[in-house]
């Protein structure tokens, strides 16, 4: 049964009990990056969705995220990659997967042939070298297999599921192997709650030291396994504790609510006058919990919109005229230069010479209050499980049109304005003159970005 009043009172009580107000750092420019796992736009309840069938369950309520969106800019055309690791690599480096070699979700087996993120890749924590920022990565890593790897890749502090044991998802949200700076022990704290607890502790530490902070808080939620969260965090207390696959969608929605509840608790520790918060999903909704009118075959692990279009919002200190929506196309590679810009750092002065940066700073969209606008002419995404040349799926889009190119030579083209669910491949109908011009632009741009025959890490 739904008990909105109970949840509202409980959420407030949790917040007041757990959070003595934090003294904001005297330095401005705090940055909090929140990454939800496997949360597509249809699950986030932040966006208008196509008409649903009468039997389709409503999207899970996310009042805290909706409130945060009203305090910032909600991006309506944000692209990630179809999988966890590949998106995280784009954020960490600002570079496409064909440059880093990470084009899919990293399997849990350390001896898997799938490449991990090369240790030599220049990532976000190294870009903060010499700054006063307190840096921390909390939660899911999923870019390599070593227990101490997050520290080796530049994070002074890491607390989250053991990278050597968990891979893409933890086996249980209630009992899991937690690693803190290379030391692992069993945790029985609900994982989403633990990420928030750790993040609040680091915010407090930065405030006590009067330092700005950049914290990457990566939730395991709402990735499988789909388990019922603690009843205090959602309104689905009538769900069985273990109802099996038949309850996957209900558990998924309860996990989204629990995530939102805990983000609400976290935000009570955040001073938005001195902090910019970035929230996004890392890829689309999993096939197992996709509901009509969305297609399971267009979900996570595909380069269709259901696999790559994700919620993205930026709110807080460095956002002008909050409450806006930005409809221009953006990509998760753009977060690398944006985060540096929020910290007052120029990628040109911190990146190693010769490094190709694919991201474009979103600062013009955060500070320019004019309607519309974009920072890029096209967005690109990809999936290649092992080697880029062997098996790949690539997609490129302008504001309206999208082209998908596959390793088997097949192509698809969609008018996303008229056909957002990608039901009609324009290439099967015969293109109009105008559509033909758009196709040639997309194909030319795609080939210019990276040839289909290139190997992984082909362009530095």
PDB file of N, CA and C in Angstrom, residues 30-68:
ATOM      1  N   UNK A  30      32.511  23.914  -5.058  1.00  0.00           N
ATOM      2  CA  UNK A  30      32.316  22.500  -4.746  1.00  0.00           C
ATOM      3  C   UNK A  30      31.576  21.826  -5.895  1.00  0.00           C
ATOM      4  N   UNK A  31      31.934  20.562  -6.174  1.00  0.00           N
ATOM      5  CA  UNK A  31      31.314  19.823  -7.278  1.00  0.00           C
ATOM      6  C   UNK A  31      30.931  18.441  -6.773  1.00  0.00           C
ATOM      7  N   UNK A  32      29.676  18.093  -6.961  1.00  0.00           N
ATOM      8  CA  UNK A  32      29.172  16.782  -6.552  1.00  0.00           C
ATOM      9  C   UNK A  32      28.579  16.103  -7.776  1.00  0.00           C
ATOM     10  N   UNK A  33      29.198  15.017  -8.197  1.00  0.00           N
ATOM     11  CA  UNK A  33      28.742  14.246  -9.352  1.00  0.00           C
ATOM     12  C   UNK A  33      28.026  13.001  -8.860  1.00  0.00           C
ATOM     13  N   UNK A  34      26.742  12.871  -9.192  1.00  0.00           N
ATOM     14  CA  UNK A  34      25.921  11.731  -8.785  1.00  0.00           C
ATOM     15  C   UNK A  34      25.587  10.909 -10.019  1.00  0.00           C
ATOM     16  N   UNK A  35      25.982   9.634 -10.013  1.00  0.00           N
ATOM     17  CA  UNK A  35      25.747   8.754 -11.152  1.00  0.00           C
ATOM     18  C   UNK A  35      24.855   7.601 -10.715  1.00  0.00           C
ATOM     19  N   UNK A  36      23.680   7.503 -11.320  1.00  0.00           N
ATOM     20  CA  UNK A  36      22.777   6.377 -11.085  1.00  0.00           C
ATOM     21  C   UNK A  36      23.053   5.303 -12.118  1.00  0.00           C
ATOM     22  N   UNK A  37      22.918   4.063 -11.724  1.00  0.00           N
ATOM     23  CA  UNK A  37      23.237   2.938 -12.602  1.00  0.00           C
ATOM     24  C   UNK A  37      21.962   2.385 -13.236  1.00  0.00           C
ATOM     25  N   UNK A  38      21.970   2.271 -14.571  1.00  0.00           N
ATOM     26  CA  UNK A  38      20.843   1.666 -15.313  1.00  0.00           C
ATOM     27  C   UNK A  38      19.536   2.445 -15.160  1.00  0.00           C
ATOM     28  N   UNK A  39      19.634   3.754 -15.096  1.00  0.00           N
ATOM     29  CA  UNK A  39      18.440   4.588 -14.991  1.00  0.00           C
ATOM     30  C   UNK A  39      18.281   5.383 -16.280  1.00  0.00           C
ATOM     31  N   UNK A  40      17.379   4.906 -17.146  1.00  0.00           N
ATOM     32  CA  UNK A  40      17.080   5.629 -18.377  1.00  0.00           C
ATOM     33  C   UNK A  40      16.059   6.719 -18.141  1.00  0.00           C
ATOM     34  N   UNK A  41      15.781   7.499 -19.187  1.00  0.00           N
ATOM     35  CA  UNK A  41      14.871   8.622 -18.991  1.00  0.00           C
ATOM     36  C   UNK A  41      13.457   8.175 -18.652  1.00  0.00           C
ATOM     37  N   UNK A  42      13.066   6.968 -19.123  1.00  0.00           N
ATOM     38  CA  UNK A  42      11.691   6.548 -18.841  1.00  0.00           C
ATOM     39  C   UNK A  42      11.511   6.138 -17.387  1.00  0.00           C
ATOM     40  N   UNK A  43      12.596   5.810 -16.701  1.00  0.00           N
ATOM     41  CA  UNK A  43      12.487   5.442 -15.297  1.00  0.00           C
ATOM     42  C   UNK A  43      12.649   6.606 -14.346  1.00  0.00           C
ATOM     43  N   UNK A  44      13.202   7.715 -14.843  1.00  0.00           N
ATOM     44  CA  UNK A  44      13.539   8.818 -13.950  1.00  0.00           C
ATOM     45  C   UNK A  44      12.369   9.724 -13.621  1.00  0.00           C
ATOM     46  N   UNK A  45      11.297   9.685 -14.404  1.00  0.00           N
ATOM     47  CA  UNK A  45      10.121  10.513 -14.175  1.00  0.00           C
ATOM     48  C   UNK A  45      10.478  11.998 -14.112  1.00  0.00           C
ATOM     49  N   UNK A  46      11.416  12.396 -14.958  1.00  0.00           N
ATOM     50  CA  UNK A  46      11.799  13.796 -15.076  1.00  0.00           C
ATOM     51  C   UNK A  46      11.393  14.381 -16.423  1.00  0.00           C
ATOM     52  N   UNK A  47      10.969  13.513 -17.333  1.00  0.00           N
ATOM     53  CA  UNK A  47      10.728  13.911 -18.710  1.00  0.00           C
ATOM     54  C   UNK A  47       9.330  13.485 -19.157  1.00  0.00           C
ATOM     55  N   UNK A  48       8.745  14.236 -20.091  1.00  0.00           N
ATOM     56  CA  UNK A  48       7.506  13.762 -20.712  1.00  0.00           C
ATOM     57  C   UNK A  48       7.787  12.473 -21.477  1.00  0.00           C
ATOM     58  N   UNK A  49       6.878  11.545 -21.407  1.00  0.00           N
ATOM     59  CA  UNK A  49       7.067  10.272 -22.096  1.00  0.00           C
ATOM     60  C   UNK A  49       5.954  10.069 -23.112  1.00  0.00           C
ATOM     61  N   UNK A  50       6.208   9.240 -24.133  1.00  0.00           N
ATOM     62  CA  UNK A  50       5.139   8.954 -25.096  1.00  0.00           C
ATOM     63  C   UNK A  50       3.934   8.353 -24.391  1.00  0.00           C
ATOM     64  N   UNK A  51       2.741   8.437 -25.007  1.00  0.00           N
ATOM     65  CA  UNK A  51       1.548   7.861 -24.385  1.00  0.00           C
ATOM     66  C   UNK A  51       1.767   6.398 -24.003  1.00  0.00           C
ATOM     67  N   UNK A  52       1.380   6.070 -22.791  1.00  0.00           N
ATOM     68  CA  UNK A  52       1.572   4.711 -22.295  1.00  0.00           C
ATOM     69  C   UNK A  52       0.279   3.914 -22.427  1.00  0.00           C
ATOM     70  N   UNK A  53       0.455   2.614 -22.451  1.00  0.00           N
ATOM     71  CA  UNK A  53      -0.702   1.747 -22.487  1.00  0.00           C
ATOM     72  C   UNK A  53      -1.386   1.729 -21.123  1.00  0.00           C
ATOM     73  N   UNK A  54      -2.631   1.334 -21.112  1.00  0.00           N
ATOM     74  CA  UNK A  54      -3.379   1.334 -19.857  1.00  0.00           C
ATOM     75  C   UNK A  54      -2.751   0.403 -18.831  1.00  0.00           C
ATOM     76  N   UNK A  55      -2.071  -0.648 -19.303  1.00  0.00           N
ATOM     77  CA  UNK A  55      -1.475  -1.618 -18.390  1.00  0.00           C
ATOM     78  C   UNK A  55      -0.056  -1.247 -17.977  1.00  0.00           C
ATOM     79  N   UNK A  56       0.487  -0.162 -18.534  1.00  0.00           N
ATOM     80  CA  UNK A  56       1.850   0.231 -18.221  1.00  0.00           C
ATOM     81  C   UNK A  56       1.898   0.882 -16.845  1.00  0.00           C
ATOM     82  N   UNK A  57       2.809   0.435 -15.961  1.00  0.00           N
ATOM     83  CA  UNK A  57       2.904   1.066 -14.646  1.00  0.00           C
ATOM     84  C   UNK A  57       3.448   2.485 -14.772  1.00  0.00           C
ATOM     85  N   UNK A  58       3.024   3.380 -13.896  1.00  0.00           N
ATOM     86  CA  UNK A  58       3.549   4.753 -13.932  1.00  0.00           C
ATOM     87  C   UNK A  58       5.016   4.763 -13.529  1.00  0.00           C
ATOM     88  N   UNK A  59       5.740   5.789 -13.978  1.00  0.00           N
ATOM     89  CA  UNK A  59       7.131   5.925 -13.577  1.00  0.00           C
ATOM     90  C   UNK A  59       7.211   6.200 -12.084  1.00  0.00           C
ATOM     91  N   UNK A  60       8.299   5.748 -11.477  1.00  0.00           N
ATOM     92  CA  UNK A  60       8.467   5.924 -10.038  1.00  0.00           C
ATOM     93  C   UNK A  60       8.606   7.405  -9.692  1.00  0.00           C
ATOM     94  N   UNK A  61       7.964   7.858  -8.630  1.00  0.00           N
ATOM     95  CA  UNK A  61       8.092   9.265  -8.234  1.00  0.00           C
ATOM     96  C   UNK A  61       9.499   9.563  -7.720  1.00  0.00           C
ATOM     97  N   UNK A  62      10.021  10.718  -8.114  1.00  0.00           N
ATOM     98  CA  UNK A  62      11.356  11.138  -7.673  1.00  0.00           C
ATOM     99  C   UNK A  62      11.281  12.611  -7.248  1.00  0.00           C
ATOM    100  N   UNK A  63      10.595  12.899  -6.157  1.00  0.00           N
ATOM    101  CA  UNK A  63      10.384  14.300  -5.772  1.00  0.00           C
ATOM    102  C   UNK A  63      11.669  15.070  -5.511  1.00  0.00           C
ATOM    103  N   UNK A  64      12.687  14.415  -4.971  1.00  0.00           N
ATOM    104  CA  UNK A  64      13.936  15.124  -4.675  1.00  0.00           C
ATOM    105  C   UNK A  64      14.695  15.473  -5.946  1.00  0.00           C
ATOM    106  N   UNK A  65      14.708  14.563  -6.902  1.00  0.00           N
ATOM    107  CA  UNK A  65      15.358  14.873  -8.174  1.00  0.00           C
ATOM    108  C   UNK A  65      14.582  15.934  -8.939  1.00  0.00           C
ATOM    109  N   UNK A  66      13.276  15.886  -8.876  1.00  0.00           N
ATOM    110  CA  UNK A  66      12.470  16.903  -9.547  1.00  0.00           C
ATOM    111  C   UNK A  66      12.708  18.280  -8.914  1.00  0.00           C
ATOM    112  N   UNK A  67      12.839  18.299  -7.606  1.00  0.00           N
ATOM    113  CA  UNK A  67      13.141  19.568  -6.933  1.00  0.00           C
ATOM    114  C   UNK A  67      14.523  20.069  -7.337  1.00  0.00           C
ATOM    115  N   UNK A  68      15.471  19.159  -7.436  1.00  0.00           N
ATOM    116  CA  UNK A  68      16.817  19.550  -7.856  1.00  0.00           C
ATOM    117  C   UNK A  68      16.799  20.091  -9.281  1.00  0.00           C
TER     118      UNK A  68
END
